[in-house]
GROMACS .gro file of C-alpha atoms in nm:
model
  302
    1GLY     CA    1  -0.001  -0.004   0.009
    2GLY     CA    2   0.084   0.358  -0.007
    3GLU     CA    3   0.411   0.467  -0.189
    4ASN     CA    4   0.483   0.056  -0.225
    5GLY     CA    5   0.125   0.041  -0.420
    6SER     CA    6   0.131  -0.146  -0.736
    7ALA     CA    7   0.154   0.075  -1.053
    8GLY     CA    8  -0.021  -0.182  -1.244
    9MET     CA    9  -0.351  -0.198  -0.976
   10SER     CA   10  -0.331   0.181  -1.018
   11SER     CA   11  -0.334   0.198  -1.394
   12PHE     CA   12  -0.621  -0.059  -1.383
   13THR     CA   13  -0.808   0.128  -1.155
   14GLU     CA   14  -0.775   0.450  -1.361
   15GLY     CA   15  -1.089   0.386  -1.563
   16LEU     CA   16  -1.324   0.332  -1.230
   17GLY     CA   17  -1.297   0.684  -1.124
   18TRP     CA   18  -1.670   0.719  -1.213
   19ALA     CA   19  -1.749   0.515  -0.906
   20ASN     CA   20  -1.570   0.810  -0.677
   21TYR     CA   21  -1.751   1.066  -0.928
   22ASP     CA   22  -1.416   1.164  -1.068
   23LEU     CA   23  -1.642   1.262  -1.336
   24GLY     CA   24  -1.440   1.586  -1.473
   25MET     CA   25  -1.749   1.784  -1.476
   26PHE     CA   26  -1.588   2.112  -1.482
   27GLY     CA   27  -1.367   2.009  -1.760
   28SER     CA   28  -1.010   1.929  -1.527
   29SER     CA   29  -0.795   1.659  -1.629
   30PHE     CA   30  -0.621   1.554  -1.295
   31GLY     CA   31  -0.621   1.189  -1.324
   32SER     CA   32  -0.819   0.944  -1.078
   33SER     CA   33  -0.842   0.977  -0.740
   34THR     CA   34  -0.626   0.636  -0.732
   35SER     CA   35  -0.327   0.812  -0.970
   36ARG     CA   36  -0.340   1.112  -0.709
   37ARG     CA   37  -0.316   0.903  -0.378
   38ARG     CA   38  -0.012   0.736  -0.534
   39GLN     CA   39   0.173   1.080  -0.644
   40LEU     CA   40   0.100   1.234  -0.283
   41HIS     CA   41   0.247   0.898  -0.141
   42GLN     CA   42   0.558   0.902  -0.365
   43ARG     CA   43   0.619   1.295  -0.309
   44ARG     CA   44   0.602   1.196   0.100
   45ALA     CA   45   0.859   0.909   0.024
   46GLN     CA   46   1.077   1.156  -0.145
   47ARG     CA   47   1.085   1.408   0.100
   48ARG     CA   48   1.187   1.122   0.356
   49VAL     CA   49   1.448   0.990   0.171
   50LYS     CA   50   1.580   1.354   0.097
   51ALA     CA   51   1.548   1.444   0.465
   52LYS     CA   52   1.846   1.386   0.684
   53PRO     CA   53   1.839   1.340   1.085
   54GLY     CA   54   1.792   1.687   1.246
   55ASP     CA   55   1.671   1.862   0.889
   56ARG     CA   56   1.323   1.873   1.043
   57GLU     CA   57   1.426   2.069   1.351
   58LYS     CA   58   1.674   2.307   1.106
   59THR     CA   59   1.360   2.360   0.874
   60GLU     CA   60   1.156   2.515   1.203
   61ASP     CA   61   1.441   2.703   1.324
   62CYS     CA   62   1.468   2.856   0.922
   63LYS     CA   63   1.076   2.922   0.967
   64GLN     CA   64   1.111   3.094   1.285
   65ASN     CA   65   1.413   3.336   1.127
   66GLU     CA   66   1.160   3.393   0.795
   67ALA     CA   67   0.890   3.505   1.090
   68LEU     CA   68   1.126   3.742   1.257
   69GLY     CA   69   1.221   3.903   0.939
   70GLN     CA   70   1.584   3.756   0.907
   71PRO     CA   71   1.767   3.679   0.599
   72LEU     CA   72   1.768   3.325   0.493
   73SER     CA   73   2.082   3.145   0.395
   74GLU     CA   74   2.079   2.923   0.094
   75GLU     CA   75   2.052   2.630   0.349
   76CYS     CA   76   1.738   2.726   0.489
   77ARG     CA   77   1.588   2.808   0.152
   78ILE     CA   78   1.681   2.446  -0.008
   79LEU     CA   79   1.552   2.277   0.349
   80MET     CA   80   1.245   2.477   0.331
   81ASN     CA   81   1.169   2.385  -0.033
   82GLN     CA   82   1.221   2.007   0.044
   83MET     CA   83   1.036   1.964   0.364
   84THR     CA   84   0.740   2.227   0.296
   85PRO     CA   85   0.455   2.072   0.144
   86GLU     CA   86   0.271   2.234  -0.103
   87CYS     CA   87  -0.001   2.480  -0.026
   88ASN     CA   88  -0.155   2.593  -0.302
   89VAL     CA   89  -0.514   2.565  -0.435
   90GLU     CA   90  -0.406   2.372  -0.730
   91ALA     CA   91  -0.290   2.097  -0.491
   92ILE     CA   92  -0.642   1.977  -0.385
   93LEU     CA   93  -0.871   2.138  -0.667
   94PRO     CA   94  -0.923   1.777  -0.806
   95ASN     CA   95  -1.064   1.682  -0.485
   96LEU     CA   96  -1.288   1.997  -0.452
   97GLU     CA   97  -1.396   1.931  -0.816
   98GLN     CA   98  -1.497   1.545  -0.697
   99CYS     CA   99  -1.697   1.720  -0.420
  100CYS     CA  100  -1.830   1.967  -0.622
  101THR     CA  101  -1.955   1.671  -0.855
  102CYS     CA  102  -2.109   1.493  -0.527
  103ALA     CA  103  -2.306   1.810  -0.457
  104VAL     CA  104  -2.449   1.871  -0.790
  105VAL     CA  105  -2.556   1.517  -0.867
  106LEU     CA  106  -2.755   1.513  -0.503
  107PHE     CA  107  -2.895   1.880  -0.557
  108GLY     CA  108  -3.026   1.748  -0.909
  109VAL     CA  109  -3.192   1.447  -0.766
  110ALA     CA  110  -3.346   1.651  -0.465
  111LEU     CA  111  -3.485   1.903  -0.724
  112LEU     CA  112  -3.628   1.612  -0.940
  113ARG     CA  113  -3.795   1.455  -0.639
  114MET     CA  114  -3.974   1.776  -0.528
  115ALA     CA  115  -4.062   1.866  -0.871
  116VAL     CA  116  -4.238   1.485  -0.906
  117ALA     CA  117  -4.389   1.570  -0.557
  118LEU     CA  118  -4.514   1.928  -0.645
  119PHE     CA  119  -4.676   1.771  -0.995
  120LEU     CA  120  -4.849   1.509  -0.812
  121GLU     CA  121  -4.990   1.753  -0.551
  122LYS     CA  122  -5.076   2.066  -0.741
  123GLY     CA  123  -5.099   1.927  -1.100
  124LEU     CA  124  -5.297   1.588  -1.032
  125HIS     CA  125  -5.432   1.684  -0.700
  126LYS     CA  126  -5.305   1.372  -0.528
  127ASP     CA  127  -5.134   1.286  -0.175
  128VAL     CA  128  -4.752   1.294  -0.203
  129PRO     CA  129  -4.667   0.946  -0.107
  130VAL     CA  130  -4.380   0.873   0.138
  131SER     CA  131  -4.170   0.750  -0.138
  132LEU     CA  132  -4.133   1.094  -0.258
  133MET     CA  133  -4.032   1.271   0.092
  134PHE     CA  134  -3.661   1.321   0.235
  135PRO     CA  135  -3.483   1.128   0.247
  136CYS     CA  136  -3.617   0.833  -0.012
  137TRP     CA  137  -3.384   0.931  -0.340
  138GLU     CA  138  -3.134   1.151  -0.171
  139GLY     CA  139  -3.038   0.890   0.065
  140PRO     CA  140  -2.944   0.602  -0.175
  141VAL     CA  141  -2.742   0.858  -0.428
  142PHE     CA  142  -2.570   0.962  -0.105
  143LEU     CA  143  -2.456   0.616  -0.014
  144THR     CA  144  -2.306   0.596  -0.379
  145GLN     CA  145  -2.113   0.934  -0.308
  146TYR     CA  146  -1.989   0.864   0.086
  147LEU     CA  147  -1.685   0.671  -0.015
  148GLY     CA  148  -1.577   0.904  -0.308
  149ILE     CA  149  -1.625   1.221  -0.041
  150CYS     CA  150  -1.410   1.073   0.230
  151ASP     CA  151  -1.158   0.947  -0.005
  152ALA     CA  152  -1.153   1.325  -0.164
  153MET     CA  153  -1.138   1.474   0.173
  154PHE     CA  154  -0.863   1.257   0.333
  155ASN     CA  155  -0.639   1.307  -0.007
  156THR     CA  156  -0.671   1.675   0.083
  157ILE     CA  157  -0.556   1.588   0.435
  158SER     CA  158  -0.261   1.404   0.316
  159THR     CA  159  -0.088   1.692   0.133
  160GLY     CA  160   0.018   1.807   0.468
  161CYS     CA  161  -0.040   2.188   0.434
  162ASP     CA  162  -0.251   2.311   0.737
  163TRP     CA  163  -0.540   2.467   0.564
  164HIS     CA  164  -0.552   2.185   0.357
  165GLN     CA  165  -0.606   1.964   0.661
  166ALA     CA  166  -0.859   2.224   0.786
  167ILE     CA  167  -1.075   2.208   0.497
  168GLY     CA  168  -1.093   1.819   0.459
  169LEU     CA  169  -1.143   1.766   0.860
  170MET     CA  170  -1.423   2.025   0.845
  171THR     CA  171  -1.603   1.858   0.530
  172ILE     CA  172  -1.545   1.502   0.676
  173ALA     CA  173  -1.688   1.621   0.986
  174LEU     CA  174  -1.986   1.792   0.868
  175VAL     CA  175  -2.088   1.561   0.566
  176PRO     CA  176  -1.993   1.182   0.590
  177MET     CA  177  -1.950   1.138   0.973
  178MET     CA  178  -2.243   1.346   1.079
  179PHE     CA  179  -2.461   1.127   0.842
  180LEU     CA  180  -2.283   0.817   1.016
  181PHE     CA  181  -2.372   0.969   1.368
  182LEU     CA  182  -2.727   1.077   1.221
  183ALA     CA  183  -2.808   0.731   1.091
  184ILE     CA  184  -2.709   0.527   1.401
  185PHE     CA  185  -2.945   0.768   1.628
  186ARG     CA  186  -3.233   0.761   1.401
  187VAL     CA  187  -3.246   0.411   1.312
  188ARG     CA  188  -3.169   0.291   1.700
  189ARG     CA  189  -3.450   0.501   1.805
  190HIS     CA  190  -3.709   0.372   1.550
  191VAL     CA  191  -3.604  -0.007   1.592
  192ALA     CA  192  -3.636   0.051   1.952
  193SER     CA  193  -4.012   0.217   1.935
  194GLY     CA  194  -4.131  -0.057   1.718
  195ASP     CA  195  -4.169   0.178   1.402
  196ILE     CA  196  -3.906  -0.016   1.220
  197VAL     CA  197  -3.968  -0.406   1.246
  198PHE     CA  198  -3.804  -0.681   1.092
  199GLU     CA  199  -4.071  -0.896   1.035
  200LYS     CA  200  -3.986  -1.305   0.973
  201ALA     CA  201  -4.077  -1.515   0.689
  202HIS     CA  202  -4.332  -1.781   0.751
  203HIS     CA  203  -4.161  -2.107   0.684
  204PRO     CA  204  -4.380  -2.400   0.550
  205GLY     CA  205  -4.325  -2.758   0.743
  206PHE     CA  206  -4.291  -3.049   0.545
  207LYS     CA  207  -4.656  -3.147   0.617
  208GLU     CA  208  -4.773  -2.838   0.521
  209VAL     CA  209  -4.576  -2.834   0.159
  210CYS     CA  210  -4.703  -3.203   0.078
  211GLN     CA  211  -5.068  -3.102   0.165
  212THR     CA  212  -5.066  -2.787  -0.043
  213VAL     CA  213  -4.913  -2.950  -0.345
  214THR     CA  214  -5.135  -3.276  -0.310
  215THR     CA  215  -5.449  -3.052  -0.315
  216THR     CA  216  -5.308  -2.842  -0.631
  217PRO     CA  217  -5.452  -2.957  -0.919
  218GLY     CA  218  -5.197  -2.986  -1.264
  219CYS     CA  219  -4.824  -3.018  -1.273
  220PHE     CA  220  -4.747  -2.641  -1.363
  221PRO     CA  221  -4.941  -2.524  -1.067
  222LYS     CA  222  -4.760  -2.803  -0.875
  223PHE     CA  223  -4.433  -2.655  -0.982
  224MET     CA  224  -4.531  -2.311  -0.917
  225CYS     CA  225  -4.637  -2.413  -0.557
  226LEU     CA  226  -4.304  -2.583  -0.448
  227ARG     CA  227  -4.119  -2.260  -0.612
  228LYS     CA  228  -4.291  -2.073  -0.376
  229CYS     CA  229  -4.238  -2.265  -0.103
  230TRP     CA  230  -3.871  -2.274  -0.162
  231ASN     CA  231  -3.885  -1.903  -0.210
  232ASP     CA  232  -4.027  -1.858   0.179
  233TRP     CA  233  -3.765  -2.096   0.287
  234SER     CA  234  -3.478  -1.912   0.099
  235VAL     CA  235  -3.604  -1.549   0.273
  236ARG     CA  236  -3.532  -1.479   0.621
  237GLY     CA  237  -3.784  -1.176   0.634
  238GLU     CA  238  -3.835  -0.802   0.550
  239TRP     CA  239  -3.839  -0.480   0.700
  240ASN     CA  240  -4.208  -0.342   0.768
  241ASP     CA  241  -4.305  -0.060   0.557
  242ASP     CA  242  -4.629   0.063   0.654
  243ASN     CA  243  -4.533   0.376   0.809
  244ALA     CA  244  -4.314   0.681   0.696
  245HIS     CA  245  -4.013   0.621   0.936
  246ALA     CA  246  -4.000   0.262   0.785
  247ARG     CA  247  -4.017   0.353   0.434
  248ARG     CA  248  -3.773   0.666   0.470
  249TRP     CA  249  -3.486   0.462   0.637
  250GLY     CA  250  -3.548   0.162   0.430
  251PHE     CA  251  -3.263   0.230   0.166
  252LEU     CA  252  -3.016   0.217   0.443
  253MET     CA  253  -3.114  -0.128   0.614
  254GLY     CA  254  -3.328  -0.309   0.357
  255ASP     CA  255  -3.043  -0.569   0.298
  256TYR     CA  256  -2.987  -0.644   0.636
  257VAL     CA  257  -3.147  -0.908   0.907
  258GLY     CA  258  -3.301  -0.822   1.222
  259ALA     CA  259  -3.050  -0.700   1.492
  260PHE     CA  260  -2.780  -0.677   1.231
  261TRP     CA  261  -2.915  -0.361   1.099
  262ILE     CA  262  -2.625  -0.199   1.279
  263TYR     CA  263  -2.398  -0.365   0.999
  264CYS     CA  264  -2.519  -0.090   0.764
  265CYS     CA  265  -2.347   0.177   0.982
  266TRP     CA  266  -2.043  -0.025   0.993
  267MET     CA  267  -2.040  -0.027   0.630
  268LEU     CA  268  -2.008   0.381   0.651
  269LEU     CA  269  -1.751   0.356   0.931
  270LYS     CA  270  -1.562   0.121   0.679
  271LYS     CA  271  -1.542   0.345   0.388
  272THR     CA  272  -1.395   0.635   0.622
  273LEU     CA  273  -1.160   0.388   0.764
  274LEU     CA  274  -1.051   0.286   0.456
  275SER     CA  275  -1.013   0.596   0.270
  276LEU     CA  276  -0.808   0.700   0.600
  277VAL     CA  277  -0.582   0.408   0.555
  278LEU     CA  278  -0.534   0.467   0.182
  279ASN     CA  279  -0.460   0.825   0.193
  280LEU     CA  280  -0.262   0.881   0.500
  281LEU     CA  281  -0.094   0.563   0.563
  282ASP     CA  282   0.217   0.422   0.369
  283GLY     CA  283   0.375   0.064   0.338
  284LYS     CA  284   0.364  -0.193   0.602
  285VAL     CA  285   0.129   0.034   0.819
  286ASN     CA  286  -0.098   0.074   0.543
  287ALA     CA  287  -0.128  -0.294   0.438
  288PHE     CA  288  -0.144  -0.373   0.818
  289PHE     CA  289  -0.437  -0.174   0.898
  290SER     CA  290  -0.603  -0.233   0.546
  291LEU     CA  291  -0.619  -0.617   0.679
  292ALA     CA  292  -0.747  -0.543   1.012
  293VAL     CA  293  -1.035  -0.341   0.868
  294GLN     CA  294  -1.103  -0.645   0.615
  295LEU     CA  295  -1.082  -0.868   0.883
  296THR     CA  296  -1.303  -0.688   1.100
  297ASP     CA  297  -1.555  -0.698   0.844
  298SER     CA  298  -1.534  -1.073   0.774
  299ALA     CA  299  -1.553  -1.101   1.175
  300LEU     CA  300  -1.873  -0.919   1.176
  301LEU     CA  301  -2.014  -1.109   0.851
  302LEU     CA  302  -1.937  -1.429   1.083
   0.00000   0.00000   0.00000
């Protein structure tokens, strides 16, 4: 991982930038998030190779002298160029573009939902269904954007520049992490109050199956009856959709069973942790924590 990441794998994932909303909507051509991450790791590795013991302390002394208005020596200029990260807008412009793309797509989906709801209410004079309420459309779209936003902002933090890090941390705190805590709080409260309930499917017994097949006339109806019984056995159940709370949050927990609804929140946390590891850590540490996150995921599945 990190600076030791495979160049071949990086090239392979170049074409998958659309999955992280690297769409180049505003005409930029900075490469995918994978290539940008690899370039940042390589630049950090080059700075470590060039740096000698004591260079960091000398650099701090040079910065203090510069702040006091003292003239800098040639050695100080060279050290500061080597050790100081790039603090310019161009360095994080691709990441900002990626987040802006996510915002534009999400805003477009929200406008479309509101337009359809307004047409039903004002044009057709019908009640607006729960499926057209917030966040029934925006939620699934945001789930597809979650990893892209985390990846872009941790990539911004990894430049090492103070104001880049401030932008990245603020965006992560206000968007992905706030959504994660809101999802845990709201879904947990609705599950505890019984507004959202996992309804187990009816599993017919052997005697019931035989009786149903025997009383059903014709070969094809018997086959369809057996197929229905098989489907009943293969499905554990489903979440109720008889109230607004269940329909609004169904996009987040629809694929999980019973008490394991919490796994949907782990999936969000997993995307955050993987983005952190891939962007901020290098070498063996990167590989170790990547494996740790995946092993935790496997343990939860078991």
